[in-house]
Coordinates of C-alpha atoms and ligand atoms in Angstrom, one line a residue:
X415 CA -52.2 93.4 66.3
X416 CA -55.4 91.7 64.6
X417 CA -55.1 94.7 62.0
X418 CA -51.6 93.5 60.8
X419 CA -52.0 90.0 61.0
X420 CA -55.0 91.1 58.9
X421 CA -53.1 93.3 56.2
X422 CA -50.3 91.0 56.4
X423 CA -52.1 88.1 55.0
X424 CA -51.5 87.5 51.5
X425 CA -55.6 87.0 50.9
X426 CA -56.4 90.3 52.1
X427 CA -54.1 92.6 50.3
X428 CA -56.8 94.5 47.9
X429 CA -58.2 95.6 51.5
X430 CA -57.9 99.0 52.6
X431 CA -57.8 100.1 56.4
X432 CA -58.8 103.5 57.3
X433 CA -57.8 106.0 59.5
X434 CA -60.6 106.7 61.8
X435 CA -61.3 110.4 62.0
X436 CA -60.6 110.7 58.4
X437 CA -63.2 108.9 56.8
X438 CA -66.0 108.0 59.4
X439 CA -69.9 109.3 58.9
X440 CA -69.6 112.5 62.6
X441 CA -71.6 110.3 65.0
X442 CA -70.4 106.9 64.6
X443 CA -66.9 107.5 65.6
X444 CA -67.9 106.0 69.2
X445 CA -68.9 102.9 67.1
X446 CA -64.7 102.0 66.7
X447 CA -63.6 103.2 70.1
X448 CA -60.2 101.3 70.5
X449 CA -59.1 100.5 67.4
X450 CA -56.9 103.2 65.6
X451 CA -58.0 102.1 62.2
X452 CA -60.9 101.1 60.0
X453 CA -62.2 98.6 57.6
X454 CA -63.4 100.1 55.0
X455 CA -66.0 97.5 55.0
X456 CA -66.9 100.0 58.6
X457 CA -66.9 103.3 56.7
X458 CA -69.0 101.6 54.0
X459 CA -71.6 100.9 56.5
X460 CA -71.6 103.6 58.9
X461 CA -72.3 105.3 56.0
X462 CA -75.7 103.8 55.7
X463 CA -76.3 103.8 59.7
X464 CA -76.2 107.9 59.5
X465 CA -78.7 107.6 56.6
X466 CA -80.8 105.9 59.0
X467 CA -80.5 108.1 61.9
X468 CA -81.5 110.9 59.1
X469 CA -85.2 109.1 59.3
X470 CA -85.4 108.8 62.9
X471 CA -84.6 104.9 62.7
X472 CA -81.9 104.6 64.6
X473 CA -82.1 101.4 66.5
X474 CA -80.1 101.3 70.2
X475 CA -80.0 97.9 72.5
X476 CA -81.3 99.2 76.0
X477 CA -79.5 97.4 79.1
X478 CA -82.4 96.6 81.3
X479 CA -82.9 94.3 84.2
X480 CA -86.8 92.8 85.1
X481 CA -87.4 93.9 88.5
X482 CA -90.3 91.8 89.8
X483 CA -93.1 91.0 86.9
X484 CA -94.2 94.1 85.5
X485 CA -90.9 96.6 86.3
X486 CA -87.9 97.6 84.1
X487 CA -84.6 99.2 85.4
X488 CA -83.0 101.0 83.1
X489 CA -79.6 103.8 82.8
X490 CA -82.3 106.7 84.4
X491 CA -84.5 104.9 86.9
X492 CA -87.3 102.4 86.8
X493 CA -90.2 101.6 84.5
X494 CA -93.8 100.0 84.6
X495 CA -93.3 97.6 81.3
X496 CA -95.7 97.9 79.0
X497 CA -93.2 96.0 75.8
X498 CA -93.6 92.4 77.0
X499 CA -95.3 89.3 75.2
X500 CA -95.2 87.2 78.3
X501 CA -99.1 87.8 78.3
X502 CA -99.6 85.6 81.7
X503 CA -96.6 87.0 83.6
X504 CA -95.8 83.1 83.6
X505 CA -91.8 84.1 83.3
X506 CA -92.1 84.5 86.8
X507 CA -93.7 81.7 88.3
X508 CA -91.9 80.0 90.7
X509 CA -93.6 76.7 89.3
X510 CA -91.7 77.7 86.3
X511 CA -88.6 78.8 87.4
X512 CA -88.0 76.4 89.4
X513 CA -88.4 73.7 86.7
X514 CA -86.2 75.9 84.7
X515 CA -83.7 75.4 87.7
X516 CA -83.8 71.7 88.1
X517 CA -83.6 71.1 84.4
X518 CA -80.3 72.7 84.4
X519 CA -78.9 71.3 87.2
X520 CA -80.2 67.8 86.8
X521 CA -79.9 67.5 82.9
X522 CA -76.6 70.2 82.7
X523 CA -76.9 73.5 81.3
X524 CA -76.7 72.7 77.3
X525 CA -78.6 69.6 74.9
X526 CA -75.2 69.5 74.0
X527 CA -76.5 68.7 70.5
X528 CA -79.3 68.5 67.0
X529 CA -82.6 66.3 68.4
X530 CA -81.0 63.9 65.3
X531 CA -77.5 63.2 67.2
X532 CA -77.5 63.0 70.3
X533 CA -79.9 65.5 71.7
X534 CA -83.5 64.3 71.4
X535 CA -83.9 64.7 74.9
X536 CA -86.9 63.1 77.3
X537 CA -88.1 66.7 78.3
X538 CA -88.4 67.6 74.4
X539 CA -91.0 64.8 74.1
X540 CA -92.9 65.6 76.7
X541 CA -93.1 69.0 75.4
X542 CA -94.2 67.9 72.1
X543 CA -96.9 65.7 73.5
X544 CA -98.1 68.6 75.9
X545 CA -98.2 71.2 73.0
X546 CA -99.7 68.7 70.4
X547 CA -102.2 67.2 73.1
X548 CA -103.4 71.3 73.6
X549 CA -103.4 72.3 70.3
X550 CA -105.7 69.5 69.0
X551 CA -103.2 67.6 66.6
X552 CA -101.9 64.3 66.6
X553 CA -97.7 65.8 66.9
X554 CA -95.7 68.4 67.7
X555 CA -92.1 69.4 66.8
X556 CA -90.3 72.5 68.9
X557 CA -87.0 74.3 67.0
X558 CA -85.0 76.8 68.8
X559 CA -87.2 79.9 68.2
X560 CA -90.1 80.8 66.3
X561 CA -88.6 82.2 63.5
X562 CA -86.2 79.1 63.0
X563 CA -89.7 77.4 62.9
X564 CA -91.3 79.0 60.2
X565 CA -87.4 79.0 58.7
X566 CA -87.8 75.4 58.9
X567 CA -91.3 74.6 57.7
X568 CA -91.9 76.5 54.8
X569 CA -89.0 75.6 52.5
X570 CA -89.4 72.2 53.6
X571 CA -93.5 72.5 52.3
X572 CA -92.6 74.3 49.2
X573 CA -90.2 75.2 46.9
X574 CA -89.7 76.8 43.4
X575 CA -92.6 74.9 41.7
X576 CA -94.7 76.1 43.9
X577 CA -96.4 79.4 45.2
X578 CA -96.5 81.0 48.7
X579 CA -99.3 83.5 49.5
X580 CA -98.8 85.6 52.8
X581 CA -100.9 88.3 54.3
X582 CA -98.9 91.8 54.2
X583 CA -98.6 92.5 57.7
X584 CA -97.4 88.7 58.8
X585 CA -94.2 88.6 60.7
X586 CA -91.0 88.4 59.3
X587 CA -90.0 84.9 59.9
X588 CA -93.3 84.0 57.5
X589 CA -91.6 86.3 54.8
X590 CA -88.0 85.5 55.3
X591 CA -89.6 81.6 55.4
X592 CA -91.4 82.2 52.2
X593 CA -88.6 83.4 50.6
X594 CA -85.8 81.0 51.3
X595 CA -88.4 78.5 49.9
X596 CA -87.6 80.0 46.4
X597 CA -91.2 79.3 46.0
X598 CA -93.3 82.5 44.1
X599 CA -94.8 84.7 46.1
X600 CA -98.1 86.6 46.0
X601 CA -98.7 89.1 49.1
X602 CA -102.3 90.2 49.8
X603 CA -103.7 93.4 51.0
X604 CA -104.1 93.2 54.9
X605 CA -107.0 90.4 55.8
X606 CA -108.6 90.8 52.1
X607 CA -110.3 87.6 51.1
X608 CA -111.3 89.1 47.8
X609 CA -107.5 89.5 46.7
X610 CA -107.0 86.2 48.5
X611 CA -109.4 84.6 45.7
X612 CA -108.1 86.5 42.9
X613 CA -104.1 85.1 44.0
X614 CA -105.6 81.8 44.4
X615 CA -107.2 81.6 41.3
X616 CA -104.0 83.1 39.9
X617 CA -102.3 80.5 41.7
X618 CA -104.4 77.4 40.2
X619 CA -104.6 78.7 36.7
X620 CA -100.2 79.3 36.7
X621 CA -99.7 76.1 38.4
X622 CA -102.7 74.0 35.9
X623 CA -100.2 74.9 32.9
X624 CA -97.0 73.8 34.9
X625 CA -97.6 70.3 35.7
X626 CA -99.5 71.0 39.2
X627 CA -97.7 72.1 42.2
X628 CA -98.5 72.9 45.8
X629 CA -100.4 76.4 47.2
X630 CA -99.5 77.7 50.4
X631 CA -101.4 80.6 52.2
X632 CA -99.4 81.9 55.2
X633 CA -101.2 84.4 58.0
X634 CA -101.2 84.8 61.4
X635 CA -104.0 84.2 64.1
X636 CA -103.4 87.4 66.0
X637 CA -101.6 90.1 64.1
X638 CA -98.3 91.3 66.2
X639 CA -97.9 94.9 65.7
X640 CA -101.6 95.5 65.1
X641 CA -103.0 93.1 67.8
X642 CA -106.1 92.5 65.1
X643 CA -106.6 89.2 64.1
X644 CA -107.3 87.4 60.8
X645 CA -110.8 85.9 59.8
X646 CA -109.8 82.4 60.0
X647 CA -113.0 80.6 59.0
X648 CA -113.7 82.2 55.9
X649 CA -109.4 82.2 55.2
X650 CA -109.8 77.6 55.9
X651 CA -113.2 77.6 53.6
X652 CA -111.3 79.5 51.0
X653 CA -108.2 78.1 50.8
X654 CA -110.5 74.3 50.9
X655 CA -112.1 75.7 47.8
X656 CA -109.0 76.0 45.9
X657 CA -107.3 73.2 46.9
X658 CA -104.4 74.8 49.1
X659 CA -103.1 74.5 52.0
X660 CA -102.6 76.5 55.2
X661 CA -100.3 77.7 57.6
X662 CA -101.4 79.8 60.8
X663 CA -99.2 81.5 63.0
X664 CA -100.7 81.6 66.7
X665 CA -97.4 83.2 68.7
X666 CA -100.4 86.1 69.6
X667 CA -102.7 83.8 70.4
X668 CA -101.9 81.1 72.6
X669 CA -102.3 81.4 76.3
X670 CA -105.1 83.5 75.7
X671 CA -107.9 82.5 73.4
X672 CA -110.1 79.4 73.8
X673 CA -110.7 77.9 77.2
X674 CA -107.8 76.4 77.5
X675 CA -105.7 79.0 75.9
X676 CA -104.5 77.2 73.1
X677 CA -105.0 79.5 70.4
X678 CA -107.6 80.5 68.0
X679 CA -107.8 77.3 65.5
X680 CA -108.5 75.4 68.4
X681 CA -111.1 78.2 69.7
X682 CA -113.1 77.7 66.3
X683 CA -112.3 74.0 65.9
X684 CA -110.7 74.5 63.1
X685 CA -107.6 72.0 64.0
X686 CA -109.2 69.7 61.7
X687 CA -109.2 72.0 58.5
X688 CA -105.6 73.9 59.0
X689 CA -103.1 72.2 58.0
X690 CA -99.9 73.7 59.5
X691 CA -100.0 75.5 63.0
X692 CA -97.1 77.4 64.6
X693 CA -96.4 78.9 67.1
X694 CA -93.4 80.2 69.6
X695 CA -92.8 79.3 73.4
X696 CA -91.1 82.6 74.2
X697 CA -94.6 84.6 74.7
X698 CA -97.4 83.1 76.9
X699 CA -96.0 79.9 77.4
X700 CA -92.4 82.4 78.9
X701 CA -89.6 80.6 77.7
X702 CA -87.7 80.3 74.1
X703 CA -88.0 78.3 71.6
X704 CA -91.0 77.5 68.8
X705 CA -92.7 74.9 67.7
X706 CA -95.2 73.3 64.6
X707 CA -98.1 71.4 65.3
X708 CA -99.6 69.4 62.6
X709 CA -100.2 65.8 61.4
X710 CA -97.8 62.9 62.6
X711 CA -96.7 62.4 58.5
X712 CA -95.9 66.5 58.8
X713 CA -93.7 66.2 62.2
X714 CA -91.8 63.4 60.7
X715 CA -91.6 64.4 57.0
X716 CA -90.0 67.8 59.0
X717 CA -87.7 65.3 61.0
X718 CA -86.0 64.9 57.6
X719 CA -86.9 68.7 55.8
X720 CA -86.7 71.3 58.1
X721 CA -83.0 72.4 58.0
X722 CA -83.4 74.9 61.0
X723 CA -84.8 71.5 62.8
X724 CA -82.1 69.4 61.8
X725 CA -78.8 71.5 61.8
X726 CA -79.1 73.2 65.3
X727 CA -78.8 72.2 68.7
X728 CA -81.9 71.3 70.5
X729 CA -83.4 73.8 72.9
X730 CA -81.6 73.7 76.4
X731 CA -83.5 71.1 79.4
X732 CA -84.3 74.4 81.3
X733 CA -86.1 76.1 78.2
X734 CA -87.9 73.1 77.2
X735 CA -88.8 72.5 81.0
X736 CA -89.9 75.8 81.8
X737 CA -92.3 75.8 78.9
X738 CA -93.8 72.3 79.7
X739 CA -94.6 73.4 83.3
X740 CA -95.7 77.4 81.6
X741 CA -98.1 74.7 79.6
X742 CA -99.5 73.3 82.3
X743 CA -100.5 76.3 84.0
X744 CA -101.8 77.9 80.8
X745 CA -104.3 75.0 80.6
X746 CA -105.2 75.0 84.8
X747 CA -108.0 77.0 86.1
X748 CA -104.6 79.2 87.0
X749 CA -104.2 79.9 83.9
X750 CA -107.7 80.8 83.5
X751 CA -107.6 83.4 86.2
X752 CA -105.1 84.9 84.5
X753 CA -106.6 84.9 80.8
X754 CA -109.4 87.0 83.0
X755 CA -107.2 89.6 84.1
X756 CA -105.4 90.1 80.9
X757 CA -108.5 90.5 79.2
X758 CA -109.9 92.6 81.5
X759 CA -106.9 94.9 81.3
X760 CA -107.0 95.0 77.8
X761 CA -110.6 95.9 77.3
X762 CA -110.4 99.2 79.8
X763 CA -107.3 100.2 78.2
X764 CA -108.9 99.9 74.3
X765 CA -112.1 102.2 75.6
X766 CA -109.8 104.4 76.9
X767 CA -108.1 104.4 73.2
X768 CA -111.1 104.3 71.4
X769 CA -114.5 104.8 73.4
X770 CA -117.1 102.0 73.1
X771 CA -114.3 99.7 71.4
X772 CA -113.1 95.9 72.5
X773 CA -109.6 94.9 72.0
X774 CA -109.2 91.8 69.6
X775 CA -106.3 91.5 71.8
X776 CA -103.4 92.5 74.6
X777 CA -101.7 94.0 71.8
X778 CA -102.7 97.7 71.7
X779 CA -101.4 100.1 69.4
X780 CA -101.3 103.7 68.6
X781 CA -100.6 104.8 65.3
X782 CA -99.3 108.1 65.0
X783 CA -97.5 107.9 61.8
X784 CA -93.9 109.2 61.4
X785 CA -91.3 108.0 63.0
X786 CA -89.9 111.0 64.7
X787 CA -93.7 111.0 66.4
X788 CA -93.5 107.5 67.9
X789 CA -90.1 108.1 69.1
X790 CA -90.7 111.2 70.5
X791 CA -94.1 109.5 72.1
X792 CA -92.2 106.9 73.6
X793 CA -89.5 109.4 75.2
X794 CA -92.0 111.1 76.8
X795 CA -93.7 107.9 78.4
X796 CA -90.3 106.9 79.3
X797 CA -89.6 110.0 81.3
X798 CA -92.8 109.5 83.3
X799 CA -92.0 105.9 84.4
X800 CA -94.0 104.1 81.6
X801 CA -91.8 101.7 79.1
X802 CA -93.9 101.6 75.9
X803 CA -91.9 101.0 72.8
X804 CA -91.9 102.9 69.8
X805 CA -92.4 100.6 66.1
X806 CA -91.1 101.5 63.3
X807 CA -90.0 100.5 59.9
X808 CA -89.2 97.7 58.6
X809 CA -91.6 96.4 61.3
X810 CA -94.3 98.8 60.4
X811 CA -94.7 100.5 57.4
X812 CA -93.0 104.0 56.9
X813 CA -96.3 105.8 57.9
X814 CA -97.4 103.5 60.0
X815 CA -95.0 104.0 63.3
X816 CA -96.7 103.3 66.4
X817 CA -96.5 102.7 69.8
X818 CA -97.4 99.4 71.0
X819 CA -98.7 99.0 74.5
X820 CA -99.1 95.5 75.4
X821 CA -100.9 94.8 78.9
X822 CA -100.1 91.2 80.6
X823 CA -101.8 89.5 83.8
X824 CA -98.4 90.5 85.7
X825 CA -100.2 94.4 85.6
X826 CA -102.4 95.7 88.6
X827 CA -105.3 97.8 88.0
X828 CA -103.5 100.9 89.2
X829 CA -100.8 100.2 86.3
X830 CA -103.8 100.3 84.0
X831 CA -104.9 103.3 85.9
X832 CA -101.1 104.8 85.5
X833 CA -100.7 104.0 82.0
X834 CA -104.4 104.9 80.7
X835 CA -103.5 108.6 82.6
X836 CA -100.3 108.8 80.7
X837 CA -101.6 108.3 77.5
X838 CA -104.7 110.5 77.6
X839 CA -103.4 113.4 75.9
X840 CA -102.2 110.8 73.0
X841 CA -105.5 109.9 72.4
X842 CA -107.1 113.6 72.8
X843 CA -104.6 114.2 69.8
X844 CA -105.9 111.2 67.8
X845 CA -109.9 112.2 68.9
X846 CA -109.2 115.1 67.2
X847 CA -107.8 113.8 63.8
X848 CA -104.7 114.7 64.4
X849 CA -102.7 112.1 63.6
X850 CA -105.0 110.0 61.3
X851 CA -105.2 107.2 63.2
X852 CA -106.4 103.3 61.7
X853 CA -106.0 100.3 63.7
X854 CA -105.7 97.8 60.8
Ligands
PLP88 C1 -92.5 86.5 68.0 C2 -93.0 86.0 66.8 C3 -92.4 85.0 66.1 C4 -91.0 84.5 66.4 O1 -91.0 83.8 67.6 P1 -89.6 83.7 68.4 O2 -89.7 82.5 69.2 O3 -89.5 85.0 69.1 O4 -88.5 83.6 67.4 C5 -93.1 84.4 65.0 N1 -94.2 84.9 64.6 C6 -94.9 85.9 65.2 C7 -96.2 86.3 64.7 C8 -94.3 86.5 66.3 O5 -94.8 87.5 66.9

């Protein structure tokens, strides 16, 4: 039916459909299963999925369902989850459930619009003057995710007159960010301060002969597929010596650095001395959404800049609910309790990766290289209850494919005792050299 209507209209005649079994890539036939003919724009690109699956980076969605905090079900039993960012295994407190609960049935299910039209509601305030209050700045401004906030932001901050300087290993949204800004981009070795100065320099001296323009240096507090984190004070006294600004990602780092968990600017009272903080609600604080933190003139010049802010519908009453009440127990002697355990898992599960070391964070990986490796690593994990997920490229470098356990206060010590059994023979293998392992 939709196939004639298709080839029927006028607009479409130089298409082609194919037949199936023809013309697809062997594998990907399951990927048309009803439909007795294909677009060539399918054969096109199943042609590039099987070059894919040639380097082991076939990507699949799992169906899971969360059983309790710290269990996955999946198609072939059940799973201790070692893949989650919900550090304080807040996405299952009843405080904040049951906020998410009322929201919805008190404030309907949907903001029903953008924060501009209708749908600045008063549970997205309260948010904002929670997560500003924590984070040491004067406002706050949440989008719908993290990424649309740094899809926001940095386009509004800078543009083609200008130059964007990011860390290599900062997350995509920074990147993506950086480059809708159609600002020029410089990208720094991994944490190098040196090539830092040399780019700002660069930056100065290209921008001296153009009439001026703005600098802005992008990394992230706690890196998220290395779990290593960036030397902040030396990154805000450099980028103060050449005049440019600063933008810190802290989606790693809130709920669990500082004594009140809000991140690690705040930790080194640096809140002061960065201009642009950002960070997501869908981690620690075990909702969705994201958010800036900044200056009131930032927040309001964003009101009228940040596209991703102002053409999409506010975050739902339950979303930003949840995260308000997640914020308040982040910042209770709860939350501190749970900070402890995290920590505490985290540190017995980096000596057992590395004797002697200390985690810079929950985030623990191990880097064995090529893809086929992680992914085999992984299976075998999987098969003996333990859901650890394989990285890859694009998220990773090529060589760089790891597994990446993440530990959260929802664990028990015998899930630390489980998982640290499981992946002994992992780390025999990298004791011996073999693969070359590096953290960073
Ligand atoms: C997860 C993450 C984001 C994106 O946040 P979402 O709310 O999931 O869109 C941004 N930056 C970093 C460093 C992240 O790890």
């Amino acid at each position: 039916m939709l196939v004639n209507k298709f080839l029927h209209n006028p607009r479409n005649q130089g298409q082609k459909a194919l037949a199936v079994n023809s013309t697809l890539p062997t594998g990907f036939q399951r990927l048309i299963p009803t439909r007795s003919v294909m677009w060539e724009l399918d054969r096109i690109l199943a042609t590039e999925l099987e070059a894919w699956a040639a380097s082991d980076l076939t990507r699949t969605l799992q169906s899971v369902e969360p059983v309790g905090s710290r269990h996955l079900r999946h198609a072939d039993g059940t799973c201790l989850n070692f893949a989650s960012n919900d550090y304080l295994g807040l996405t299952r407190h009843p405080g904040v459930c049951d906020a998410a609960a009322r929201a919805a049935q008190e404030l309907g299910s949907g903001s029903g619009a953008s924060r501009l039209v209708s749908g600045s509601l008063t549970i997205h305030h309260r948010l904002e003057e929670g997560l500003a209050d924590w984070m040491g700045t004067p406002r706050a401004l949440v989008f719908g995710s993290g990424y649309a906030a740094a899809l926001g932001v940095i386009p509004a901050l800078v543009g083609a007159k200008d130059v964007v300087i990011l860390d290599k290993s900062v997350h995509a949204c920074c990147v993506d960010g950086a480059h809708l800004s159609g600002a020029r981009l410089r990208v720094c070795r991994h944490n190098d301060l040196d090539q830092l100065e040399d780019h700002l320099r660069w930056a100065r001296r290209n921008l001296a002969s153009s009439n001026g323009g703005r600098i802005l240096v992008v990394t992230e507090s706690v890196f998220s597929m290395g779990g290593d984190i960036a030397p902040l004070e030396a990154l805000v006294d450099l980028k103060e010596r050449h005049g440019a600004w600063l933008l810190v990602d802290e989606a790693h780092a809130l709920g669990l650095f500082g004594g009140n968990g809000a991140g690690r600017v705040r930790q080194l009272g640096l809140e002061n001395r960065v201009e642009v903080q950002m960070g997501t609600l869908g981690k620690s604080l075990a909702s969705g959404g994201g958010f800036v933190a900044g200056s009131a003139v930032l927040v309001d010049y964003l009101i009228h800049r940040a596209r991703s802010f102002m053409f999409s519908t506010a975050p739902t009453p339950a979303a930003s609910a949840a995260a308000h009440v997640a914020l308040a127990v982040v910042r209770s002697a709860e939350g501190q309790t749970l900070r402890k355990t995290v920590w505490d898992h985290a540190h017995r599960v980096a000596d057992a990766l590395h004797p002697g070391s200390t985690p810079d964070s929950p985030i623990l990986p191990v880097i064995l290289g090529a893809a086929a490796e992680a992914v085999s690593a992984a299976r075998r994990l999987r098969e003996q209850g333990l859901w650890v997920p394989a990285i890859r490229y694009p998220t990773v470098p090529r060589d760089q494919a790891r597994l990446r356990i993440t530990v959260t206060a929802g664990h028990t010590p015998e899930d630390i005792d489980r998982l640290i059994e499981a992946i002994t023979p992992l780390v025999a293998r990298i004791q011996r050299g073999t693969p070359a392992a590096s953290e960073s």
